[in-house]
Each structure stands twice: as C-alpha cells, then as structure tokens.
C-alpha cells in the first residue's frame, strides 16, 4: 500500500462490498482467496485486510454493501443470508462500519417485497443496492422501480450501480428510476468510470437533482472536478468500490485532498454529504 496518507479529514467511503466474489470473478487475481488461508481464518483475514487498506489512506469509516455476485440456488433464503451477513459485519465494528446496505432481487417479484421491510425494521439497514448486471434485469425494469418505491416508503436509500461497460446499468436507465421518485435521494455508484459516461453524467444530473454521484472508478479527480463546478460539491460523495481481499486504495483520494476545492467542499465530498443523506452522526468513535 505504500506510505500512509496523512490528512485531517474525517472520511467515510460510500462504496465497500462485503462477501466472497471468487465464484463469479475468480479469474481476477484480487478476487482469489489465498490457498494457504484456512476457512476458519477467512473472516479475520478479510476484516484485517480491509481495515489495513482503510488505515493506509486515513479512511475512518465505510458503508458496507452486500456483494451482488453471490450464488442463490435457494432464492430468497440466500438473499436473506447476504443481508444478515452485511448487518452482522456492521455490528462487528460499528465505529468503522456505521451503516450497511442490503440487496433485493427484482426477479423475485412480489415475493421479494417483504424483505425490503425486514432489512429496514429488523436489520436496521440504511439502503438497498441494485447492480442489475448481476441480477438478470435492466435498471429500467418495472420491478426495479416498484421495489425502489417500496424502499422510499420505508426511508431506505437506493444505491444504483452504473459501471460504464454494463448497458444494463446505463445512466439513462437510472434516470428513469430517479424521475419516478424525484423527492427521494439516490446514490449513483461508478458514474465516472469512463470518459463518455463522465460527459453524460451532467445531463442526467441536471434532469434529476435527487441523484448524488460517487467517485468510485473515476480515472482521475480531474474527470469529477468539472461536475462539481457545475452542480456543487453537495452532489458528490467519496467512494472506492472496494470488494476484494486486496485493498487497492484510491488514487482519487489524494487528488481530492490536493485539489483547489475549498475546505468546506472537501469536507462535504469526503464525508459530510453521505452522513447527511444516511442520517449518520459526524465524528462518531469506534
């Protein structure tokens, strides 16, 4: 990881994933579990590795999101297991992981709706994530919109993935969801993950003021800076898309810190905006 990044900001990362992705992304070296690791040591190793990556960049907190590429031969029971797991991960170290975000599968249809209420009232989750590349539908699916509507009723924040190489997750499809519930804040993940999508994002942002955009997978902060100039720092939150056992850190974080943003805007992007959206208290200890 190199030298520790020193700064005075109270940072919360909006985009960590929890769960083993080896079954779906095992061809990627960062997805592989070390062969020498015993199964009973996996949870300890995973947590220590994640914390080491956060500490190396001075990131105090992160929101943990369930991993979307889990195997689900038992359907809803497997989804409930993922949601229970991400809630337990939060509860293990609430000072470092103050909020958790669950998953619901659009293809469950009506049968999936009760899980939305359960994750809110029984598990205390703050949101639900959609990454439709792994969910067998398109982001503009009627069932995505219906489930987002139920989430809004329960005060859950939608986390909508938008990696640029996935047409199912296209920004214009996210726009259709946001437009259906214009008063509900929604967080867009990976929106600056390509040049073309970075150019498209301002048009979607202008039409949907309820969308907040994270910095995950941005090639440089220079791709995000014009967006902030046009729409204000309140429309951007810091994220990294950490999902693996290898903490790759964020090259964008030091660029934000060294940028010409004024101090209030840096504080907002690096933590203030997300804590406000999710109702998290600033400066909470471990």
PDB file of C-alpha atoms in Angstrom:
ATOM      1  CA  UNK A   1       0.000   0.000   0.000  1.00  0.00           C
ATOM      2  CA  UNK A   2       2.970   2.341   0.346  1.00  0.00           C
ATOM      3  CA  UNK A   3       3.236   5.201   2.813  1.00  0.00           C
ATOM      4  CA  UNK A   4       0.227   6.173   4.878  1.00  0.00           C
ATOM      5  CA  UNK A   5      -1.707   9.133   3.504  1.00  0.00           C
ATOM      6  CA  UNK A   6      -1.741  11.816   6.195  1.00  0.00           C
ATOM      7  CA  UNK A   7      -4.563  14.367   6.336  1.00  0.00           C
ATOM      8  CA  UNK A   8      -7.065  15.807   8.776  1.00  0.00           C
ATOM      9  CA  UNK A   9     -10.331  14.773   7.128  1.00  0.00           C
ATOM     10  CA  UNK A  10     -12.997  12.553   8.688  1.00  0.00           C
ATOM     11  CA  UNK A  11     -13.588  10.344   5.662  1.00  0.00           C
ATOM     12  CA  UNK A  12     -16.382   7.868   5.071  1.00  0.00           C
ATOM     13  CA  UNK A  13     -16.293   5.701   1.946  1.00  0.00           C
ATOM     14  CA  UNK A  14     -19.763   5.095   0.497  1.00  0.00           C
ATOM     15  CA  UNK A  15     -18.822   2.016  -1.523  1.00  0.00           C
ATOM     16  CA  UNK A  16     -17.353  -1.091   0.085  1.00  0.00           C
ATOM     17  CA  UNK A  17     -18.684  -4.535  -0.770  1.00  0.00           C
ATOM     18  CA  UNK A  18     -18.912  -7.472   1.628  1.00  0.00           C
ATOM     19  CA  UNK A  19     -18.776 -11.072   0.506  1.00  0.00           C
ATOM     20  CA  UNK A  20     -16.589 -13.538  -1.345  1.00  0.00           C
ATOM     21  CA  UNK A  21     -16.642 -12.899  -5.115  1.00  0.00           C
ATOM     22  CA  UNK A  22     -14.450 -15.864  -6.060  1.00  0.00           C
ATOM     23  CA  UNK A  23     -17.360 -17.794  -7.582  1.00  0.00           C
ATOM     24  CA  UNK A  24     -18.186 -15.055 -10.094  1.00  0.00           C
ATOM     25  CA  UNK A  25     -14.919 -13.173 -10.550  1.00  0.00           C
ATOM     26  CA  UNK A  26     -12.334 -15.832  -9.794  1.00  0.00           C
ATOM     27  CA  UNK A  27     -10.348 -15.041 -12.929  1.00  0.00           C
ATOM     28  CA  UNK A  28      -9.295 -11.768 -11.309  1.00  0.00           C
ATOM     29  CA  UNK A  29      -6.267 -12.183  -9.010  1.00  0.00           C
ATOM     30  CA  UNK A  30      -7.742  -9.761  -6.475  1.00  0.00           C
ATOM     31  CA  UNK A  31     -10.796 -11.995  -6.108  1.00  0.00           C
ATOM     32  CA  UNK A  32      -8.859 -15.102  -5.127  1.00  0.00           C
ATOM     33  CA  UNK A  33      -8.668 -16.345  -1.569  1.00  0.00           C
ATOM     34  CA  UNK A  34      -5.052 -17.265  -0.710  1.00  0.00           C
ATOM     35  CA  UNK A  35      -4.634 -21.052  -0.888  1.00  0.00           C
ATOM     36  CA  UNK A  36      -2.826 -21.051   2.444  1.00  0.00           C
ATOM     37  CA  UNK A  37      -5.791 -19.454   4.224  1.00  0.00           C
ATOM     38  CA  UNK A  38      -7.829 -21.873   6.323  1.00  0.00           C
ATOM     39  CA  UNK A  39     -11.619 -21.465   6.049  1.00  0.00           C
ATOM     40  CA  UNK A  40     -11.923 -20.714   9.753  1.00  0.00           C
ATOM     41  CA  UNK A  41      -9.471 -17.829   9.362  1.00  0.00           C
ATOM     42  CA  UNK A  42     -11.202 -16.195   6.399  1.00  0.00           C
ATOM     43  CA  UNK A  43     -13.373 -13.705   8.323  1.00  0.00           C
ATOM     44  CA  UNK A  44     -10.458 -12.476  10.429  1.00  0.00           C
ATOM     45  CA  UNK A  45      -8.162 -12.150   7.422  1.00  0.00           C
ATOM     46  CA  UNK A  46     -10.788 -10.355   5.348  1.00  0.00           C
ATOM     47  CA  UNK A  47     -11.521  -7.809   8.079  1.00  0.00           C
ATOM     48  CA  UNK A  48      -7.853  -7.188   8.857  1.00  0.00           C
ATOM     49  CA  UNK A  49      -7.092  -6.692   5.167  1.00  0.00           C
ATOM     50  CA  UNK A  50      -9.953  -4.250   4.699  1.00  0.00           C
ATOM     51  CA  UNK A  51      -9.019  -2.228   7.780  1.00  0.00           C
ATOM     52  CA  UNK A  52      -5.372  -2.098   6.728  1.00  0.00           C
ATOM     53  CA  UNK A  53      -6.383  -0.623   3.387  1.00  0.00           C
ATOM     54  CA  UNK A  54      -8.595   1.971   5.040  1.00  0.00           C
ATOM     55  CA  UNK A  55      -5.950   2.895   7.589  1.00  0.00           C
ATOM     56  CA  UNK A  56      -3.290   3.326   4.914  1.00  0.00           C
ATOM     57  CA  UNK A  57      -5.331   6.169   3.431  1.00  0.00           C
ATOM     58  CA  UNK A  58      -6.728   7.560   6.653  1.00  0.00           C
ATOM     59  CA  UNK A  59     -10.286   6.468   5.843  1.00  0.00           C
ATOM     60  CA  UNK A  60     -12.030   6.158   9.195  1.00  0.00           C
ATOM     61  CA  UNK A  61     -15.335   4.682   8.098  1.00  0.00           C
ATOM     62  CA  UNK A  62     -17.026   2.867   5.228  1.00  0.00           C
ATOM     63  CA  UNK A  63     -20.533   1.836   4.258  1.00  0.00           C
ATOM     64  CA  UNK A  64     -20.650  -1.901   3.558  1.00  0.00           C
ATOM     65  CA  UNK A  65     -22.852  -3.157   0.725  1.00  0.00           C
ATOM     66  CA  UNK A  66     -23.780  -6.770   0.154  1.00  0.00           C
ATOM     67  CA  UNK A  67     -21.964  -8.434  -2.736  1.00  0.00           C
ATOM     68  CA  UNK A  68     -24.175  -8.961  -5.783  1.00  0.00           C
ATOM     69  CA  UNK A  69     -22.422 -11.974  -7.288  1.00  0.00           C
ATOM     70  CA  UNK A  70     -23.437 -14.446  -4.600  1.00  0.00           C
ATOM     71  CA  UNK A  71     -24.764 -17.887  -5.518  1.00  0.00           C
ATOM     72  CA  UNK A  72     -28.512 -18.160  -4.939  1.00  0.00           C
ATOM     73  CA  UNK A  73     -29.765 -21.708  -5.557  1.00  0.00           C
ATOM     74  CA  UNK A  74     -32.191 -21.243  -2.656  1.00  0.00           C
ATOM     75  CA  UNK A  75     -33.524 -17.911  -3.866  1.00  0.00           C
ATOM     76  CA  UNK A  76     -34.816 -15.565  -1.199  1.00  0.00           C
ATOM     77  CA  UNK A  77     -33.200 -17.574   1.598  1.00  0.00           C
ATOM     78  CA  UNK A  78     -29.788 -16.862   0.061  1.00  0.00           C
ATOM     79  CA  UNK A  79     -30.585 -13.164  -0.288  1.00  0.00           C
ATOM     80  CA  UNK A  80     -31.640 -13.015   3.352  1.00  0.00           C
ATOM     81  CA  UNK A  81     -28.331 -14.644   4.262  1.00  0.00           C
ATOM     82  CA  UNK A  82     -26.447 -11.890   2.405  1.00  0.00           C
ATOM     83  CA  UNK A  83     -28.446  -9.190   4.170  1.00  0.00           C
ATOM     84  CA  UNK A  84     -27.978 -10.819   7.567  1.00  0.00           C
ATOM     85  CA  UNK A  85     -24.254 -11.051   6.831  1.00  0.00           C
ATOM     86  CA  UNK A  86     -23.801  -7.402   5.929  1.00  0.00           C
ATOM     87  CA  UNK A  87     -25.732  -6.354   9.052  1.00  0.00           C
ATOM     88  CA  UNK A  88     -23.501  -8.580  11.195  1.00  0.00           C
ATOM     89  CA  UNK A  89     -20.392  -7.093   9.561  1.00  0.00           C
ATOM     90  CA  UNK A  90     -21.607  -3.612  10.511  1.00  0.00           C
ATOM     91  CA  UNK A  91     -22.347  -4.693  14.064  1.00  0.00           C
ATOM     92  CA  UNK A  92     -18.896  -6.227  14.478  1.00  0.00           C
ATOM     93  CA  UNK A  93     -17.199  -2.806  14.261  1.00  0.00           C
ATOM     94  CA  UNK A  94     -19.857  -0.078  14.141  1.00  0.00           C
ATOM     95  CA  UNK A  95     -17.274   2.646  14.649  1.00  0.00           C
ATOM     96  CA  UNK A  96     -15.625   1.706  11.357  1.00  0.00           C
ATOM     97  CA  UNK A  97     -18.721   0.491   9.522  1.00  0.00           C
ATOM     98  CA  UNK A  98     -21.581   2.673  10.775  1.00  0.00           C
ATOM     99  CA  UNK A  99     -24.068   1.717   8.057  1.00  0.00           C
ATOM    100  CA  UNK A 100     -24.904  -1.271   5.885  1.00  0.00           C
ATOM    101  CA  UNK A 101     -26.748  -1.626   2.589  1.00  0.00           C
ATOM    102  CA  UNK A 102     -28.589  -4.763   1.550  1.00  0.00           C
ATOM    103  CA  UNK A 103     -29.766  -6.441  -1.639  1.00  0.00           C
ATOM    104  CA  UNK A 104     -33.102  -7.413  -3.116  1.00  0.00           C
ATOM    105  CA  UNK A 105     -33.585  -9.309  -6.363  1.00  0.00           C
ATOM    106  CA  UNK A 106     -36.074  -7.819  -8.875  1.00  0.00           C
ATOM    107  CA  UNK A 107     -36.744 -11.276 -10.339  1.00  0.00           C
ATOM    108  CA  UNK A 108     -38.322 -12.343  -7.034  1.00  0.00           C
ATOM    109  CA  UNK A 109     -41.228 -10.073  -7.939  1.00  0.00           C
ATOM    110  CA  UNK A 110     -43.959  -9.830  -5.324  1.00  0.00           C
ATOM    111  CA  UNK A 111     -42.239 -12.430  -3.149  1.00  0.00           C
ATOM    112  CA  UNK A 112     -39.266 -10.119  -2.634  1.00  0.00           C
ATOM    113  CA  UNK A 113     -41.160  -7.116  -1.289  1.00  0.00           C
ATOM    114  CA  UNK A 114     -41.338  -8.258   2.380  1.00  0.00           C
ATOM    115  CA  UNK A 115     -37.526  -8.405   2.503  1.00  0.00           C
ATOM    116  CA  UNK A 116     -37.430  -4.634   1.983  1.00  0.00           C
ATOM    117  CA  UNK A 117     -39.374  -4.079   5.189  1.00  0.00           C
ATOM    118  CA  UNK A 118     -37.328  -6.712   7.037  1.00  0.00           C
ATOM    119  CA  UNK A 119     -33.952  -5.153   6.253  1.00  0.00           C
ATOM    120  CA  UNK A 120     -35.210  -1.803   7.494  1.00  0.00           C
ATOM    121  CA  UNK A 121     -37.028  -2.787  10.662  1.00  0.00           C
ATOM    122  CA  UNK A 122     -35.217  -5.978  11.747  1.00  0.00           C
ATOM    123  CA  UNK A 123     -31.692  -5.340  10.456  1.00  0.00           C
ATOM    124  CA  UNK A 124     -31.552  -1.537  10.562  1.00  0.00           C
ATOM    125  CA  UNK A 125     -30.035  -1.211   7.096  1.00  0.00           C
ATOM    126  CA  UNK A 126     -29.934   2.264   5.540  1.00  0.00           C
ATOM    127  CA  UNK A 127     -30.383   1.316   1.902  1.00  0.00           C
ATOM    128  CA  UNK A 128     -30.618  -1.337  -0.776  1.00  0.00           C
ATOM    129  CA  UNK A 129     -28.251  -1.719  -3.710  1.00  0.00           C
ATOM    130  CA  UNK A 130     -29.079  -2.611  -7.296  1.00  0.00           C
ATOM    131  CA  UNK A 131     -26.365  -3.907  -9.617  1.00  0.00           C
ATOM    132  CA  UNK A 132     -28.556  -5.297 -12.367  1.00  0.00           C
ATOM    133  CA  UNK A 133     -25.616  -6.678 -14.334  1.00  0.00           C
ATOM    134  CA  UNK A 134     -25.717  -9.483 -11.745  1.00  0.00           C
ATOM    135  CA  UNK A 135     -29.498  -9.536 -11.326  1.00  0.00           C
ATOM    136  CA  UNK A 136     -30.895 -10.601 -14.681  1.00  0.00           C
ATOM    137  CA  UNK A 137     -32.851  -7.423 -15.474  1.00  0.00           C
ATOM    138  CA  UNK A 138     -32.278  -3.918 -16.786  1.00  0.00           C
ATOM    139  CA  UNK A 139     -32.184  -0.914 -14.433  1.00  0.00           C
ATOM    140  CA  UNK A 140     -35.373   0.430 -16.036  1.00  0.00           C
ATOM    141  CA  UNK A 141     -37.233  -2.776 -15.167  1.00  0.00           C
ATOM    142  CA  UNK A 142     -40.713  -2.131 -13.736  1.00  0.00           C
ATOM    143  CA  UNK A 143     -39.752  -4.320 -10.795  1.00  0.00           C
ATOM    144  CA  UNK A 144     -36.725  -2.178 -10.003  1.00  0.00           C
ATOM    145  CA  UNK A 145     -38.979   0.877  -9.949  1.00  0.00           C
ATOM    146  CA  UNK A 146     -41.604  -0.866  -7.846  1.00  0.00           C
ATOM    147  CA  UNK A 147     -39.035  -2.034  -5.317  1.00  0.00           C
ATOM    148  CA  UNK A 148     -37.463   1.418  -5.161  1.00  0.00           C
ATOM    149  CA  UNK A 149     -40.928   2.813  -4.478  1.00  0.00           C
ATOM    150  CA  UNK A 150     -41.348   0.437  -1.538  1.00  0.00           C
ATOM    151  CA  UNK A 151     -37.885   1.395  -0.291  1.00  0.00           C
ATOM    152  CA  UNK A 152     -38.813   5.068  -0.361  1.00  0.00           C
ATOM    153  CA  UNK A 153     -41.864   4.284   1.781  1.00  0.00           C
ATOM    154  CA  UNK A 154     -39.563   2.825   4.450  1.00  0.00           C
ATOM    155  CA  UNK A 155     -36.902   5.533   4.228  1.00  0.00           C
ATOM    156  CA  UNK A 156     -34.275   3.352   2.542  1.00  0.00           C
ATOM    157  CA  UNK A 157     -31.778   4.988   0.184  1.00  0.00           C
ATOM    158  CA  UNK A 158     -31.322   3.362  -3.250  1.00  0.00           C
ATOM    159  CA  UNK A 159     -27.691   2.681  -4.223  1.00  0.00           C
ATOM    160  CA  UNK A 160     -27.678   2.305  -8.021  1.00  0.00           C
ATOM    161  CA  UNK A 161     -24.602   0.891  -9.768  1.00  0.00           C
ATOM    162  CA  UNK A 162     -23.627   2.434 -13.108  1.00  0.00           C
ATOM    163  CA  UNK A 163     -20.361   0.884 -14.360  1.00  0.00           C
ATOM    164  CA  UNK A 164     -19.862   2.216 -17.838  1.00  0.00           C
ATOM    165  CA  UNK A 165     -19.225  -1.117 -19.559  1.00  0.00           C
ATOM    166  CA  UNK A 166     -22.607  -2.514 -18.475  1.00  0.00           C
ATOM    167  CA  UNK A 167     -25.532  -1.403 -20.688  1.00  0.00           C
ATOM    168  CA  UNK A 168     -27.988  -2.872 -18.187  1.00  0.00           C
ATOM    169  CA  UNK A 169     -26.815  -0.253 -15.670  1.00  0.00           C
ATOM    170  CA  UNK A 170     -26.807   2.701 -18.098  1.00  0.00           C
ATOM    171  CA  UNK A 171     -27.200   6.195 -16.667  1.00  0.00           C
ATOM    172  CA  UNK A 172     -30.279   6.908 -18.769  1.00  0.00           C
ATOM    173  CA  UNK A 173     -31.948   3.899 -17.169  1.00  0.00           C
ATOM    174  CA  UNK A 174     -31.007   5.180 -13.716  1.00  0.00           C
ATOM    175  CA  UNK A 175     -32.562   8.487 -14.761  1.00  0.00           C
ATOM    176  CA  UNK A 176     -35.862   6.696 -15.357  1.00  0.00           C
ATOM    177  CA  UNK A 177     -35.800   5.373 -11.788  1.00  0.00           C
ATOM    178  CA  UNK A 178     -34.847   8.731 -10.276  1.00  0.00           C
ATOM    179  CA  UNK A 179     -37.537  10.558 -12.245  1.00  0.00           C
ATOM    180  CA  UNK A 180     -40.208   8.240 -10.840  1.00  0.00           C
ATOM    181  CA  UNK A 181     -39.357   9.318  -7.263  1.00  0.00           C
ATOM    182  CA  UNK A 182     -37.966  12.861  -7.595  1.00  0.00           C
ATOM    183  CA  UNK A 183     -38.075  13.643  -3.866  1.00  0.00           C
ATOM    184  CA  UNK A 184     -36.020  10.596  -2.855  1.00  0.00           C
ATOM    185  CA  UNK A 185     -32.210  10.918  -2.701  1.00  0.00           C
ATOM    186  CA  UNK A 186     -30.425   8.152  -4.595  1.00  0.00           C
ATOM    187  CA  UNK A 187     -26.700   7.423  -4.780  1.00  0.00           C
ATOM    188  CA  UNK A 188     -25.198   6.528  -8.161  1.00  0.00           C
ATOM    189  CA  UNK A 189     -22.124   4.294  -7.912  1.00  0.00           C
ATOM    190  CA  UNK A 190     -19.328   4.238 -10.532  1.00  0.00           C
ATOM    191  CA  UNK A 191     -20.801   7.050 -12.687  1.00  0.00           C
ATOM    192  CA  UNK A 192     -17.396   8.458 -13.731  1.00  0.00           C
ATOM    193  CA  UNK A 193     -15.956   5.103 -14.807  1.00  0.00           C
ATOM    194  CA  UNK A 194     -15.329   6.122 -18.419  1.00  0.00           C
ATOM    195  CA  UNK A 195     -14.767   9.311 -20.387  1.00  0.00           C
ATOM    196  CA  UNK A 196     -18.035   9.053 -22.330  1.00  0.00           C
ATOM    197  CA  UNK A 197     -20.095   8.411 -19.204  1.00  0.00           C
ATOM    198  CA  UNK A 198     -18.371  11.275 -17.410  1.00  0.00           C
ATOM    199  CA  UNK A 199     -19.586  13.507 -20.239  1.00  0.00           C
ATOM    200  CA  UNK A 200     -23.093  12.061 -19.979  1.00  0.00           C
ATOM    201  CA  UNK A 201     -23.412  12.397 -16.198  1.00  0.00           C
ATOM    202  CA  UNK A 202     -24.039  16.188 -16.167  1.00  0.00           C
ATOM    203  CA  UNK A 203     -27.081  15.829 -18.433  1.00  0.00           C
ATOM    204  CA  UNK A 204     -28.596  13.210 -16.145  1.00  0.00           C
ATOM    205  CA  UNK A 205     -27.687  15.230 -13.043  1.00  0.00           C
ATOM    206  CA  UNK A 206     -29.381  18.330 -14.421  1.00  0.00           C
ATOM    207  CA  UNK A 207     -32.638  16.494 -15.038  1.00  0.00           C
ATOM    208  CA  UNK A 208     -32.531  14.541 -11.750  1.00  0.00           C
ATOM    209  CA  UNK A 209     -31.444  16.730  -8.821  1.00  0.00           C
ATOM    210  CA  UNK A 210     -32.151  13.860  -6.417  1.00  0.00           C
ATOM    211  CA  UNK A 211     -29.165  11.885  -7.743  1.00  0.00           C
ATOM    212  CA  UNK A 212     -25.843  12.004  -5.865  1.00  0.00           C
ATOM    213  CA  UNK A 213     -22.759  10.686  -7.672  1.00  0.00           C
ATOM    214  CA  UNK A 214     -19.834   8.791  -6.129  1.00  0.00           C
ATOM    215  CA  UNK A 215     -16.174   8.895  -7.190  1.00  0.00           C
ATOM    216  CA  UNK A 216     -15.636   5.126  -7.497  1.00  0.00           C
ATOM    217  CA  UNK A 217     -13.701   4.001 -10.583  1.00  0.00           C
ATOM    218  CA  UNK A 218     -13.025   7.560 -11.760  1.00  0.00           C
ATOM    219  CA  UNK A 219      -9.755   7.600 -13.686  1.00  0.00           C
ATOM    220  CA  UNK A 220      -8.735  10.912 -12.094  1.00  0.00           C
ATOM    221  CA  UNK A 221     -10.373  13.569  -9.962  1.00  0.00           C
ATOM    222  CA  UNK A 222      -9.954  15.817 -12.985  1.00  0.00           C
ATOM    223  CA  UNK A 223     -12.900  13.958 -14.502  1.00  0.00           C
ATOM    224  CA  UNK A 224     -15.071  14.790 -11.484  1.00  0.00           C
ATOM    225  CA  UNK A 225     -13.960  18.373 -10.840  1.00  0.00           C
ATOM    226  CA  UNK A 226     -15.975  19.962 -13.711  1.00  0.00           C
ATOM    227  CA  UNK A 227     -19.096  18.185 -12.435  1.00  0.00           C
ATOM    228  CA  UNK A 228     -18.615  19.812  -9.027  1.00  0.00           C
ATOM    229  CA  UNK A 229     -18.096  23.196 -10.669  1.00  0.00           C
ATOM    230  CA  UNK A 230     -21.426  22.848 -12.461  1.00  0.00           C
ATOM    231  CA  UNK A 231     -23.582  21.235  -9.781  1.00  0.00           C
ATOM    232  CA  UNK A 232     -21.859  21.882  -6.463  1.00  0.00           C
ATOM    233  CA  UNK A 233     -19.970  19.658  -4.064  1.00  0.00           C
ATOM    234  CA  UNK A 234     -23.240  18.556  -2.465  1.00  0.00           C
ATOM    235  CA  UNK A 235     -23.878  16.268  -5.451  1.00  0.00           C
ATOM    236  CA  UNK A 236     -20.714  14.158  -4.977  1.00  0.00           C
ATOM    237  CA  UNK A 237     -19.659  11.594  -2.359  1.00  0.00           C
ATOM    238  CA  UNK A 238     -16.368   9.751  -1.968  1.00  0.00           C
ATOM    239  CA  UNK A 239     -16.327   6.060  -2.880  1.00  0.00           C
ATOM    240  CA  UNK A 240     -13.816   3.401  -3.918  1.00  0.00           C
ATOM    241  CA  UNK A 241     -15.695   0.188  -4.863  1.00  0.00           C
ATOM    242  CA  UNK A 242     -13.555  -1.958  -2.556  1.00  0.00           C
ATOM    243  CA  UNK A 243     -14.795  -5.543  -2.818  1.00  0.00           C
ATOM    244  CA  UNK A 244     -11.790  -7.827  -2.720  1.00  0.00           C
ATOM    245  CA  UNK A 245      -9.269  -9.175  -0.277  1.00  0.00           C
ATOM    246  CA  UNK A 246      -6.584  -6.915  -1.749  1.00  0.00           C
ATOM    247  CA  UNK A 247      -7.005  -3.283  -0.614  1.00  0.00           C
ATOM    248  CA  UNK A 248      -6.105  -1.281  -3.702  1.00  0.00           C
ATOM    249  CA  UNK A 249      -6.773   2.097  -2.120  1.00  0.00           C
ATOM    250  CA  UNK A 250      -7.874   5.140  -4.082  1.00  0.00           C
ATOM    251  CA  UNK A 251      -5.676   7.249  -6.324  1.00  0.00           C
ATOM    252  CA  UNK A 252      -8.510   9.802  -6.416  1.00  0.00           C
ATOM    253  CA  UNK A 253      -8.425  10.494  -2.665  1.00  0.00           C
ATOM    254  CA  UNK A 254      -5.047  12.269  -2.578  1.00  0.00           C
ATOM    255  CA  UNK A 255      -6.109  14.185  -5.682  1.00  0.00           C
ATOM    256  CA  UNK A 256      -9.236  15.440  -3.901  1.00  0.00           C
ATOM    257  CA  UNK A 257      -7.189  16.467  -0.879  1.00  0.00           C
ATOM    258  CA  UNK A 258      -4.651  18.311  -3.053  1.00  0.00           C
ATOM    259  CA  UNK A 259      -7.277  19.893  -5.315  1.00  0.00           C
ATOM    260  CA  UNK A 260      -8.388  23.515  -5.482  1.00  0.00           C
ATOM    261  CA  UNK A 261     -11.750  22.738  -3.873  1.00  0.00           C
ATOM    262  CA  UNK A 262     -12.347  24.953  -0.891  1.00  0.00           C
ATOM    263  CA  UNK A 263     -12.182  23.352   2.541  1.00  0.00           C
ATOM    264  CA  UNK A 264     -15.937  23.169   3.045  1.00  0.00           C
ATOM    265  CA  UNK A 265     -16.383  21.363  -0.268  1.00  0.00           C
ATOM    266  CA  UNK A 266     -13.667  18.828   0.543  1.00  0.00           C
ATOM    267  CA  UNK A 267     -15.300  18.109   3.899  1.00  0.00           C
ATOM    268  CA  UNK A 268     -18.658  17.668   2.164  1.00  0.00           C
ATOM    269  CA  UNK A 269     -17.391  15.286  -0.519  1.00  0.00           C
ATOM    270  CA  UNK A 270     -15.225  13.236   1.843  1.00  0.00           C
ATOM    271  CA  UNK A 271     -17.883  12.660   4.462  1.00  0.00           C
ATOM    272  CA  UNK A 272     -20.402  15.387   5.165  1.00  0.00           C
ATOM    273  CA  UNK A 273     -22.733  14.730   2.261  1.00  0.00           C
ATOM    274  CA  UNK A 274     -23.021  10.993   2.848  1.00  0.00           C
ATOM    275  CA  UNK A 275     -23.528  11.329   6.589  1.00  0.00           C
ATOM    276  CA  UNK A 276     -26.316  13.825   5.940  1.00  0.00           C
ATOM    277  CA  UNK A 277     -28.049  11.589   3.394  1.00  0.00           C
ATOM    278  CA  UNK A 278     -27.864   8.500   5.621  1.00  0.00           C
ATOM    279  CA  UNK A 279     -28.539  10.284   8.911  1.00  0.00           C
ATOM    280  CA  UNK A 280     -25.162   9.372  10.407  1.00  0.00           C
ATOM    281  CA  UNK A 281     -23.643  11.429  13.193  1.00  0.00           C
ATOM    282  CA  UNK A 282     -20.286  13.057  12.385  1.00  0.00           C
ATOM    283  CA  UNK A 283     -17.209  12.212  14.392  1.00  0.00           C
ATOM    284  CA  UNK A 284     -18.515   9.023  15.973  1.00  0.00           C
ATOM    285  CA  UNK A 285     -15.866   6.947  17.715  1.00  0.00           C
ATOM    286  CA  UNK A 286     -15.188   3.248  17.486  1.00  0.00           C
TER     287      UNK A 286
END
